[in-house]
């Protein structure tokens, strides 16, 4: 069970939704703190420490997306975006934001709490349950990166301060499920819960480019995240050097 002293900031301008999420947070033994806007949330963060921020995309004043990007630039804190199901752009917000994960409204309570727990375990090592080292899966080695899919962690050995966003890690997970096998844009979109249209297809390409820039030693000559023309993208897990 995750630590009951965990504090979660809920940035939501709808009082009913804020109350609903607060009840879910309290039911898990966490401490909810609410703010109706990004400006109010900034004030909360200046006064007290929180472990995770749950922020609505559509906020009055500064948008949730801008707030998340600013927060990510200033602090190493878990961020979960809440997006609206009615907008295609909202459904792919996880491809473009600095958040660790995103949840689509309307959501099931069990889904929201599961995603919060996953982010907390990634961002706060002390919250992880004990594991049997004999059965601990080996980390995936991709160039300078060590990727622990079971615990949803990716560490760059040469630059520990570098990290993957939730959307970037989600893409890596999708490709890692079938290594060395092409995954089409449509399959990626389906796993990300997005509708396939031209706008979103382009965002998948942008997300792949972003992941390459972080994972690959030379993004222009990708060693691990490759394109298969007409088939999609493939994760090459062979960590040997490319042939000349």
CSV table of C-alpha atoms in Angstrom, one decimal:
chain,number,residue,atom,x,y,z
A,1,UNK,CA,0.0,0.0,0.0
A,2,UNK,CA,1.3,3.4,-0.9
A,3,UNK,CA,2.3,5.8,1.9
A,4,UNK,CA,-0.7,7.4,3.5
A,5,UNK,CA,1.2,10.7,3.9
A,6,UNK,CA,1.3,11.2,0.1
A,7,UNK,CA,-0.2,14.6,-0.8
A,8,UNK,CA,-2.0,15.1,-4.1
A,9,UNK,CA,-2.8,18.5,-5.6
A,10,UNK,CA,-6.0,18.5,-7.6
A,11,UNK,CA,-6.2,21.4,-10.0
A,12,UNK,CA,-9.8,21.4,-11.2
A,13,UNK,CA,-12.2,24.3,-11.7
A,14,UNK,CA,-15.4,22.1,-11.6
A,15,UNK,CA,-16.3,21.9,-7.9
A,16,UNK,CA,-18.2,18.6,-8.3
A,17,UNK,CA,-15.3,17.0,-10.2
A,18,UNK,CA,-12.8,18.3,-7.6
A,19,UNK,CA,-14.9,16.8,-4.8
A,20,UNK,CA,-15.2,13.5,-6.6
A,21,UNK,CA,-11.5,13.2,-7.2
A,22,UNK,CA,-10.8,14.3,-3.6
A,23,UNK,CA,-13.0,11.5,-2.3
A,24,UNK,CA,-11.2,9.0,-4.5
A,25,UNK,CA,-7.8,10.3,-3.2
A,26,UNK,CA,-8.9,10.1,0.4
A,27,UNK,CA,-10.3,6.6,-0.1
A,28,UNK,CA,-6.7,5.5,-1.0
A,29,UNK,CA,-5.3,7.0,2.2
A,30,UNK,CA,-3.7,10.0,0.5
A,31,UNK,CA,-4.2,13.7,1.4
A,32,UNK,CA,-6.0,15.8,-1.3
A,33,UNK,CA,-5.3,19.5,-1.8
A,34,UNK,CA,-7.5,21.3,-4.3
A,35,UNK,CA,-7.0,24.4,-6.4
A,36,UNK,CA,-9.5,25.9,-8.9
A,37,UNK,CA,-6.9,27.3,-11.3
A,38,UNK,CA,-3.3,27.1,-12.3
A,39,UNK,CA,-2.6,30.4,-10.5
A,40,UNK,CA,-4.1,29.1,-7.3
A,41,UNK,CA,-2.2,25.8,-7.7
A,42,UNK,CA,1.1,27.8,-8.0
A,43,UNK,CA,0.3,29.4,-4.7
A,44,UNK,CA,-0.3,26.0,-3.0
A,45,UNK,CA,3.0,24.7,-4.4
A,46,UNK,CA,4.8,27.8,-3.0
A,47,UNK,CA,3.4,27.1,0.5
A,48,UNK,CA,3.5,23.3,0.8
A,49,UNK,CA,5.0,20.2,-0.6
A,50,UNK,CA,3.0,17.7,-2.7
A,51,UNK,CA,4.0,14.4,-4.3
A,52,UNK,CA,1.8,14.5,-7.4
A,53,UNK,CA,-0.3,17.1,-9.3
A,54,UNK,CA,-3.5,16.0,-11.1
A,55,UNK,CA,-4.4,18.8,-13.4
A,56,UNK,CA,-7.4,19.4,-15.7
A,57,UNK,CA,-6.5,20.4,-19.3
A,58,UNK,CA,-9.2,23.0,-19.6
A,59,UNK,CA,-8.7,25.6,-16.8
A,60,UNK,CA,-9.7,29.3,-16.6
A,61,UNK,CA,-6.7,31.6,-17.2
A,62,UNK,CA,-3.5,29.6,-17.7
A,63,UNK,CA,-4.4,26.2,-19.3
A,64,UNK,CA,-3.6,22.9,-17.7
A,65,UNK,CA,-1.1,22.1,-20.4
A,66,UNK,CA,0.9,25.3,-20.0
A,67,UNK,CA,0.8,24.9,-16.2
A,68,UNK,CA,2.1,21.3,-16.6
A,69,UNK,CA,4.9,22.4,-18.9
A,70,UNK,CA,6.0,25.2,-16.5
A,71,UNK,CA,5.8,22.9,-13.5
A,72,UNK,CA,7.9,20.2,-15.3
A,73,UNK,CA,10.6,22.8,-16.0
A,74,UNK,CA,10.7,23.9,-12.4
A,75,UNK,CA,10.3,20.7,-10.4
A,76,UNK,CA,10.7,16.9,-10.5
A,77,UNK,CA,7.1,16.0,-9.5
A,78,UNK,CA,4.6,13.5,-10.8
A,79,UNK,CA,2.0,15.1,-13.1
A,80,UNK,CA,-1.2,13.5,-14.4
A,81,UNK,CA,-3.2,15.4,-17.0
A,82,UNK,CA,-7.0,15.0,-17.2
A,83,UNK,CA,-8.3,15.5,-20.8
A,84,UNK,CA,-11.8,15.8,-22.3
A,85,UNK,CA,-13.0,12.9,-24.4
A,86,UNK,CA,-14.9,15.2,-26.8
A,87,UNK,CA,-11.8,16.7,-28.5
A,88,UNK,CA,-9.4,14.8,-30.7
A,89,UNK,CA,-6.6,17.2,-29.7
A,90,UNK,CA,-7.4,16.5,-26.0
A,91,UNK,CA,-7.3,12.8,-26.6
A,92,UNK,CA,-3.7,13.0,-27.8
A,93,UNK,CA,-2.6,15.6,-25.3
A,94,UNK,CA,-0.4,12.9,-23.8
A,95,UNK,CA,1.7,13.0,-27.0
A,96,UNK,CA,2.5,16.7,-26.5
A,97,UNK,CA,2.6,17.5,-22.8
A,98,UNK,CA,5.3,17.2,-20.2
A,99,UNK,CA,3.0,15.1,-18.0
A,100,UNK,CA,3.9,11.6,-16.8
A,101,UNK,CA,0.4,10.3,-17.8
A,102,UNK,CA,-3.0,11.4,-18.8
A,103,UNK,CA,-6.6,10.3,-18.1
A,104,UNK,CA,-9.6,10.9,-20.3
A,105,UNK,CA,-12.9,12.1,-19.0
A,106,UNK,CA,-15.2,10.4,-18.1
A,107,UNK,CA,-13.0,8.0,-16.3
A,108,UNK,CA,-13.5,5.0,-14.1
A,109,UNK,CA,-12.4,5.5,-10.5
A,110,UNK,CA,-10.2,2.4,-10.6
A,111,UNK,CA,-8.4,3.7,-13.7
A,112,UNK,CA,-7.6,7.1,-12.2
A,113,UNK,CA,-6.2,5.6,-9.0
A,114,UNK,CA,-4.2,3.0,-10.9
A,115,UNK,CA,-2.6,5.7,-13.0
A,116,UNK,CA,-1.8,7.8,-9.9
A,117,UNK,CA,-0.2,4.8,-8.2
A,118,UNK,CA,1.9,4.0,-11.2
A,119,UNK,CA,3.2,7.6,-11.4
A,120,UNK,CA,3.9,7.7,-7.7
A,121,UNK,CA,5.8,4.5,-7.8
A,122,UNK,CA,7.9,5.9,-10.6
A,123,UNK,CA,8.6,9.2,-9.0
A,124,UNK,CA,9.0,8.2,-5.4
A,125,UNK,CA,11.3,5.1,-5.0
A,126,UNK,CA,10.4,4.5,-1.4
A,127,UNK,CA,6.8,3.8,-2.4
A,128,UNK,CA,7.7,0.8,-4.5
A,129,UNK,CA,6.8,-2.7,-3.1
A,130,UNK,CA,9.5,-5.2,-2.3
A,131,UNK,CA,10.2,-7.4,-5.2
A,132,UNK,CA,11.9,-10.9,-5.4
A,133,UNK,CA,15.3,-10.1,-7.0
A,134,UNK,CA,15.4,-13.7,-8.4
A,135,UNK,CA,12.3,-12.9,-10.5
A,136,UNK,CA,13.1,-9.3,-11.3
A,137,UNK,CA,13.0,-8.9,-15.1
A,138,UNK,CA,16.3,-7.7,-16.6
A,139,UNK,CA,16.4,-4.1,-17.7
A,140,UNK,CA,16.2,-3.3,-21.4
A,141,UNK,CA,19.4,-1.7,-22.6
A,142,UNK,CA,19.1,0.9,-25.3
A,143,UNK,CA,22.3,2.8,-25.9
A,144,UNK,CA,22.9,4.9,-22.8
A,145,UNK,CA,19.5,4.1,-21.3
A,146,UNK,CA,18.4,1.4,-18.9
A,147,UNK,CA,14.6,0.8,-19.2
A,148,UNK,CA,12.7,-1.0,-16.5
A,149,UNK,CA,9.3,-1.8,-18.0
A,150,UNK,CA,8.0,-3.6,-15.0
A,151,UNK,CA,8.5,-0.5,-12.7
A,152,UNK,CA,8.0,2.0,-15.6
A,153,UNK,CA,11.4,3.6,-15.1
A,154,UNK,CA,14.0,4.8,-17.7
A,155,UNK,CA,17.4,6.0,-16.6
A,156,UNK,CA,20.1,7.6,-18.8
A,157,UNK,CA,23.4,6.4,-17.4
A,158,UNK,CA,25.4,9.3,-18.9
A,159,UNK,CA,22.8,12.0,-17.9
A,160,UNK,CA,20.7,10.9,-14.9
A,161,UNK,CA,18.9,14.3,-15.0
A,162,UNK,CA,17.3,13.4,-18.4
A,163,UNK,CA,13.9,11.7,-18.3
A,164,UNK,CA,11.1,10.5,-20.5
A,165,UNK,CA,7.6,12.0,-20.4
A,166,UNK,CA,4.6,9.8,-19.8
A,167,UNK,CA,3.8,9.8,-23.5
A,168,UNK,CA,7.3,9.0,-24.5
A,169,UNK,CA,7.5,6.1,-22.1
A,170,UNK,CA,4.1,4.8,-23.3
A,171,UNK,CA,5.3,4.7,-26.9
A,172,UNK,CA,8.5,2.9,-25.8
A,173,UNK,CA,6.3,0.3,-23.9
A,174,UNK,CA,4.1,-0.2,-27.0
A,175,UNK,CA,7.1,-0.9,-29.2
A,176,UNK,CA,8.8,-3.1,-26.5
A,177,UNK,CA,5.8,-5.4,-26.4
A,178,UNK,CA,6.8,-6.8,-29.8
A,179,UNK,CA,10.5,-6.0,-30.2
A,180,UNK,CA,12.0,-6.2,-33.6
A,181,UNK,CA,8.5,-6.3,-35.1
A,182,UNK,CA,7.0,-3.2,-36.8
A,183,UNK,CA,4.1,-1.5,-35.1
A,184,UNK,CA,1.8,0.6,-37.3
A,185,UNK,CA,0.6,4.2,-36.5
A,186,UNK,CA,-2.9,2.8,-36.3
A,187,UNK,CA,-1.8,0.3,-33.7
A,188,UNK,CA,0.0,2.9,-31.7
A,189,UNK,CA,-3.0,5.2,-31.8
A,190,UNK,CA,-5.3,2.4,-30.7
A,191,UNK,CA,-3.1,1.7,-27.7
A,192,UNK,CA,-2.9,5.4,-26.8
A,193,UNK,CA,-6.7,5.6,-27.0
A,194,UNK,CA,-6.7,8.1,-29.9
A,195,UNK,CA,-8.7,8.3,-33.1
A,196,UNK,CA,-6.8,7.9,-36.3
A,197,UNK,CA,-6.8,11.0,-38.5
A,198,UNK,CA,-4.2,13.0,-40.2
A,199,UNK,CA,-3.7,15.4,-37.4
A,200,UNK,CA,-3.1,12.6,-34.9
A,201,UNK,CA,-0.9,10.6,-37.3
A,202,UNK,CA,1.5,13.6,-37.5
A,203,UNK,CA,1.6,13.7,-33.7
A,204,UNK,CA,2.7,10.1,-33.6
A,205,UNK,CA,5.6,11.0,-35.9
A,206,UNK,CA,6.5,13.9,-33.7
A,207,UNK,CA,6.4,11.7,-30.6
A,208,UNK,CA,8.7,9.2,-32.3
A,209,UNK,CA,11.1,12.0,-33.2
A,210,UNK,CA,11.1,13.3,-29.6
A,211,UNK,CA,11.8,9.8,-28.2
A,212,UNK,CA,14.6,9.3,-30.7
A,213,UNK,CA,16.2,12.6,-29.7
A,214,UNK,CA,16.4,11.3,-26.1
A,215,UNK,CA,17.2,7.6,-26.6
A,216,UNK,CA,19.4,7.6,-29.7
A,217,UNK,CA,23.0,8.7,-29.7
A,218,UNK,CA,22.5,9.9,-33.2
A,219,UNK,CA,18.8,10.6,-33.9
A,220,UNK,CA,19.5,11.1,-37.6
A,221,UNK,CA,20.8,7.5,-37.8
A,222,UNK,CA,18.5,5.7,-35.2
A,223,UNK,CA,19.9,2.5,-33.8
A,224,UNK,CA,16.9,1.4,-31.8
A,225,UNK,CA,13.8,3.2,-32.9
A,226,UNK,CA,13.6,2.5,-36.6
A,227,UNK,CA,11.1,3.2,-39.4
A,228,UNK,CA,9.9,0.4,-41.6
A,229,UNK,CA,8.5,2.1,-44.7
A,230,UNK,CA,4.8,1.2,-45.2
A,231,UNK,CA,4.8,-0.8,-41.9
A,232,UNK,CA,5.4,1.6,-39.1
A,233,UNK,CA,8.0,1.8,-36.3
A,234,UNK,CA,10.1,-1.0,-34.8
A,235,UNK,CA,12.2,-1.3,-31.6
A,236,UNK,CA,15.5,-2.9,-32.3
A,237,UNK,CA,16.7,-4.3,-28.9
A,238,UNK,CA,20.2,-5.4,-30.2
A,239,UNK,CA,22.5,-3.0,-28.3
A,240,UNK,CA,25.5,-3.7,-30.6
A,241,UNK,CA,27.0,-1.0,-32.7
A,242,UNK,CA,25.5,-0.5,-36.1
A,243,UNK,CA,27.4,-2.0,-39.0
A,244,UNK,CA,29.3,0.4,-41.2
